[in-house]
mmCIF file of C-alpha atoms in Angstrom:
data_model
loop_
_atom_site.group_PDB
_atom_site.id
_atom_site.type_symbol
_atom_site.label_atom_id
_atom_site.label_comp_id
_atom_site.label_asym_id
_atom_site.label_seq_id
_atom_site.Cartn_x
_atom_site.Cartn_y
_atom_site.Cartn_z
ATOM 1 C CA MET A 1 0.000 0.000 0.000
ATOM 2 C CA THR A 2 1.214 3.469 -0.865
ATOM 3 C CA GLY A 3 1.469 5.862 2.063
ATOM 4 C CA ARG A 4 -0.226 9.210 2.364
ATOM 5 C CA PRO A 5 1.480 12.163 0.692
ATOM 6 C CA PRO A 6 3.583 14.468 2.866
ATOM 7 C CA LEU A 7 1.564 16.942 4.916
ATOM 8 C CA THR A 8 3.427 19.896 3.427
ATOM 9 C CA GLY A 9 4.017 18.628 -0.119
ATOM 10 C CA ASP A 10 3.455 20.874 -3.121
ATOM 11 C CA GLU A 11 0.227 20.669 -5.109
ATOM 12 C CA ARG A 12 1.434 18.104 -7.672
ATOM 13 C CA THR A 13 2.865 15.881 -4.912
ATOM 14 C CA GLN A 14 -0.413 16.087 -2.991
ATOM 15 C CA LEU A 15 -2.620 15.316 -5.994
ATOM 16 C CA THR A 16 -0.557 12.429 -7.330
ATOM 17 C CA GLY A 17 0.068 11.127 -3.816
ATOM 18 C CA TRP A 18 -3.633 10.956 -2.954
ATOM 19 C CA LEU A 19 -4.413 9.337 -6.296
ATOM 20 C CA ASP A 20 -1.645 6.751 -5.867
ATOM 21 C CA LEU A 21 -2.926 5.952 -2.370
ATOM 22 C CA GLN A 22 -6.452 5.294 -3.666
ATOM 23 C CA ARG A 23 -5.045 3.225 -6.531
ATOM 24 C CA SER A 24 -3.124 1.043 -4.060
ATOM 25 C CA PHE A 25 -6.369 0.217 -2.246
ATOM 26 C CA VAL A 26 -7.765 -1.351 -5.431
ATOM 27 C CA ARG A 27 -5.185 -4.139 -5.437
ATOM 28 C CA MET A 28 -5.395 -4.474 -1.658
ATOM 29 C CA LYS A 29 -9.176 -5.031 -1.802
ATOM 30 C CA CYS A 30 -8.582 -7.854 -4.319
ATOM 31 C CA GLU A 31 -5.932 -9.748 -2.330
ATOM 32 C CA GLY A 32 -6.838 -13.358 -1.648
ATOM 33 C CA LEU A 33 -10.057 -13.220 -3.628
ATOM 34 C CA SER A 34 -10.945 -16.308 -5.647
ATOM 35 C CA GLU A 35 -11.462 -16.022 -9.387
ATOM 36 C CA THR A 36 -15.089 -17.052 -8.932
ATOM 37 C CA ASP A 37 -15.705 -14.354 -6.335
ATOM 38 C CA ALA A 38 -13.888 -11.730 -8.406
ATOM 39 C CA HIS A 39 -16.529 -12.210 -11.112
ATOM 40 C CA ARG A 40 -19.509 -12.898 -8.840
ATOM 41 C CA GLU A 41 -22.548 -10.625 -9.146
ATOM 42 C CA VAL A 42 -23.747 -9.585 -5.690
ATOM 43 C CA LEU A 43 -25.861 -6.525 -6.484
ATOM 44 C CA PRO A 44 -29.043 -7.569 -8.323
ATOM 45 C CA THR A 45 -29.677 -4.087 -9.712
ATOM 46 C CA SER A 46 -26.042 -3.615 -10.820
ATOM 47 C CA PRO A 47 -24.887 -6.955 -12.270
ATOM 48 C CA LEU A 48 -21.836 -5.429 -13.956
ATOM 49 C CA MET A 49 -20.516 -4.137 -10.627
ATOM 50 C CA THR A 50 -18.220 -7.024 -9.796
ATOM 51 C CA VAL A 51 -14.712 -6.768 -8.404
ATOM 52 C CA ALA A 52 -13.310 -7.677 -11.830
ATOM 53 C CA GLY A 53 -15.657 -5.242 -13.578
ATOM 54 C CA LEU A 54 -14.645 -2.380 -11.304
ATOM 55 C CA VAL A 55 -10.914 -3.054 -11.791
ATOM 56 C CA SER A 56 -11.414 -3.039 -15.556
ATOM 57 C CA HIS A 57 -13.530 0.117 -15.365
ATOM 58 C CA LEU A 58 -10.857 1.928 -13.352
ATOM 59 C CA ARG A 59 -8.187 0.894 -15.863
ATOM 60 C CA TRP A 60 -10.172 2.351 -18.754
ATOM 61 C CA VAL A 61 -11.060 5.488 -16.787
ATOM 62 C CA GLU A 62 -7.315 6.150 -16.403
ATOM 63 C CA TYR A 63 -6.791 5.561 -20.130
ATOM 64 C CA SER A 64 -9.676 7.717 -21.265
ATOM 65 C CA TRP A 65 -8.848 10.717 -19.075
ATOM 66 C CA PHE A 66 -5.073 10.810 -19.463
ATOM 67 C CA THR A 67 -4.296 9.211 -22.831
ATOM 68 C CA GLN A 68 -7.389 9.949 -24.873
ATOM 69 C CA ASN A 69 -8.597 13.215 -23.375
ATOM 70 C CA LEU A 70 -5.497 14.962 -22.009
ATOM 71 C CA LEU A 71 -3.044 13.868 -24.719
ATOM 72 C CA GLY A 72 -5.658 13.668 -27.469
ATOM 73 C CA THR A 73 -4.623 10.170 -28.583
ATOM 74 C CA PRO A 74 -7.232 8.878 -31.036
ATOM 75 C CA ASP A 75 -8.887 5.510 -30.455
ATOM 76 C CA HIS A 76 -7.730 3.033 -33.072
ATOM 77 C CA GLY A 77 -9.886 0.198 -31.770
ATOM 78 C CA GLU A 78 -7.921 -0.568 -28.599
ATOM 79 C CA THR A 79 -10.690 0.533 -26.229
ATOM 80 C CA PRO A 80 -13.687 -1.637 -25.332
ATOM 81 C CA TRP A 81 -16.151 1.004 -26.519
ATOM 82 C CA THR A 82 -17.624 0.945 -29.992
ATOM 83 C CA GLU A 83 -20.014 3.228 -31.811
ATOM 84 C CA GLY A 84 -23.490 2.251 -30.656
ATOM 85 C CA GLY A 85 -22.049 -0.292 -28.201
ATOM 86 C CA HIS A 86 -22.879 -0.769 -24.543
ATOM 87 C CA PRO A 87 -21.800 2.309 -22.501
ATOM 88 C CA ASP A 88 -20.255 0.050 -19.827
ATOM 89 C CA ALA A 89 -18.512 -2.328 -22.248
ATOM 90 C CA GLU A 90 -15.291 -2.142 -20.216
ATOM 91 C CA MET A 91 -17.044 -4.022 -17.410
ATOM 92 C CA PHE A 92 -17.805 -7.138 -19.507
ATOM 93 C CA VAL A 93 -14.808 -9.132 -18.290
ATOM 94 C CA ASP A 94 -16.225 -12.507 -17.211
ATOM 95 C CA ASP A 95 -13.554 -14.325 -19.207
ATOM 96 C CA VAL A 96 -10.570 -12.215 -18.037
ATOM 97 C CA PRO A 97 -8.586 -13.364 -14.966
ATOM 98 C CA LEU A 98 -8.461 -10.895 -12.079
ATOM 99 C CA ALA A 99 -4.646 -11.043 -11.998
ATOM 100 C CA GLN A 100 -4.536 -9.894 -15.627
ATOM 101 C CA LEU A 101 -6.996 -7.070 -14.940
ATOM 102 C CA LEU A 102 -4.935 -5.911 -11.952
ATOM 103 C CA ASP A 103 -1.707 -6.001 -13.977
ATOM 104 C CA GLU A 104 -3.367 -4.007 -16.766
ATOM 105 C CA TYR A 105 -4.653 -1.505 -14.205
ATOM 106 C CA ASP A 106 -1.201 -1.112 -12.642
ATOM 107 C CA ALA A 107 0.365 -0.634 -16.082
ATOM 108 C CA GLU A 108 -2.249 1.969 -17.012
ATOM 109 C CA CYS A 109 -1.668 3.837 -13.744
ATOM 110 C CA ALA A 110 2.080 3.849 -14.460
ATOM 111 C CA ARG A 111 1.398 5.284 -17.955
ATOM 112 C CA SER A 112 -0.903 7.884 -16.425
ATOM 113 C CA ASN A 113 1.828 8.906 -13.961
ATOM 114 C CA GLU A 114 4.302 9.242 -16.844
ATOM 115 C CA ILE A 115 1.846 11.542 -18.624
ATOM 116 C CA ILE A 116 1.154 13.554 -15.470
ATOM 117 C CA ALA A 117 4.890 14.110 -14.985
ATOM 118 C CA THR A 118 5.207 15.695 -18.438
ATOM 119 C CA VAL A 119 2.378 18.231 -18.281
ATOM 120 C CA SER A 120 1.534 21.332 -16.309
ATOM 121 C CA LEU A 121 -1.360 21.201 -13.888
ATOM 122 C CA ASP A 122 -2.808 24.044 -15.975
ATOM 123 C CA ASP A 123 -2.603 22.141 -19.297
ATOM 124 C CA VAL A 124 -6.014 21.257 -20.709
ATOM 125 C CA GLU A 125 -7.348 18.299 -22.639
ATOM 126 C CA LYS A 126 -6.517 18.121 -26.324
ATOM 127 C CA ALA A 127 -9.608 16.002 -26.994
ATOM 128 C CA VAL A 128 -12.880 17.063 -25.398
ATOM 129 C CA PHE A 129 -15.878 14.736 -25.332
ATOM 130 C CA ARG A 130 -18.352 16.952 -23.468
ATOM 131 C CA ASP A 131 -20.131 20.241 -24.042
ATOM 132 C CA THR A 132 -18.717 21.949 -20.939
ATOM 133 C CA GLY A 133 -15.223 22.506 -22.336
ATOM 134 C CA ALA A 134 -11.709 21.238 -21.741
ATOM 135 C CA ALA A 135 -10.608 20.147 -18.277
ATOM 136 C CA SER A 136 -7.201 20.952 -16.812
ATOM 137 C CA THR A 137 -4.755 18.344 -15.569
ATOM 138 C CA ARG A 138 -5.560 19.598 -12.059
ATOM 139 C CA TYR A 139 -9.277 18.934 -12.609
ATOM 140 C CA ILE A 140 -8.560 15.479 -14.044
ATOM 141 C CA LEU A 141 -6.407 14.553 -11.043
ATOM 142 C CA CYS A 142 -9.109 15.700 -8.610
ATOM 143 C CA HIS A 143 -11.725 13.800 -10.581
ATOM 144 C CA LEU A 144 -9.621 10.615 -10.644
ATOM 145 C CA ILE A 145 -9.058 10.837 -6.881
ATOM 146 C CA GLU A 146 -12.831 11.121 -6.409
ATOM 147 C CA GLU A 147 -13.735 8.370 -8.871
ATOM 148 C CA THR A 148 -11.107 5.932 -7.657
ATOM 149 C CA ALA A 149 -12.047 6.532 -4.008
ATOM 150 C CA ARG A 150 -15.749 6.058 -4.812
ATOM 151 C CA HIS A 151 -15.054 2.734 -6.524
ATOM 152 C CA VAL A 152 -12.752 1.634 -3.704
ATOM 153 C CA GLY A 153 -15.814 2.122 -1.497
ATOM 154 C CA HIS A 154 -17.783 -0.096 -3.864
ATOM 155 C CA LEU A 155 -14.991 -2.686 -3.649
ATOM 156 C CA ASP A 156 -15.219 -2.508 0.165
ATOM 157 C CA ILE A 157 -18.921 -3.276 0.059
ATOM 158 C CA ILE A 158 -18.671 -6.013 -2.564
ATOM 159 C CA ARG A 159 -15.791 -7.672 -0.720
ATOM 160 C CA GLU A 160 -17.768 -7.689 2.531
ATOM 161 C CA LEU A 161 -20.748 -9.235 0.742
ATOM 162 C CA LEU A 162 -18.498 -11.876 -0.852
ATOM 163 C CA ASP A 163 -16.481 -13.101 2.099
ATOM 164 C CA GLY A 164 -16.975 -10.790 5.070
ATOM 165 C CA GLN A 165 -13.621 -9.021 4.726
ATOM 166 C CA THR A 166 -13.941 -5.389 5.797
ATOM 167 C CA SER A 167 -11.894 -2.208 5.919
ATOM 168 C CA TYR A 168 -8.151 -2.586 5.534
ATOM 169 C CA ASP A 169 -7.810 -5.902 7.332
ATOM 170 C CA LYS A 170 -5.696 -8.473 5.552
#
């Protein structure tokens, strides 16, 4: 698990430190989980919200915000989304082992950190997919902290429903 950022760190150190801490909880919440449980549906109204589905979602969230949006890298068919396809296509991972999803997530986070290190916090997205305008790197980092933390909370709940493991106990 990554530690908290320094109490007096600069803005970039704080933002990346808090994001890295939340990212580390994703793998921690998956430790010791069986492959069956990683793909088990426990929420009847949200069948795609499995541990494996959330890990995959978080991987693609990193990719879409930093690689596609911030850098403006066009999609050449490497993403799970297609024109007219399911909006949550990245969560259809029943046939993908959890270990592979976690490794892909870690690799994507490392790529995101490489991108973050090369841009200013004031730089804005080169590709914008919303009507409200381009977001800054600062905004994207805050958003990723929020989204990752929210899904870590989902992982907490799902893990407790699966096998009773709670909080940060190992």
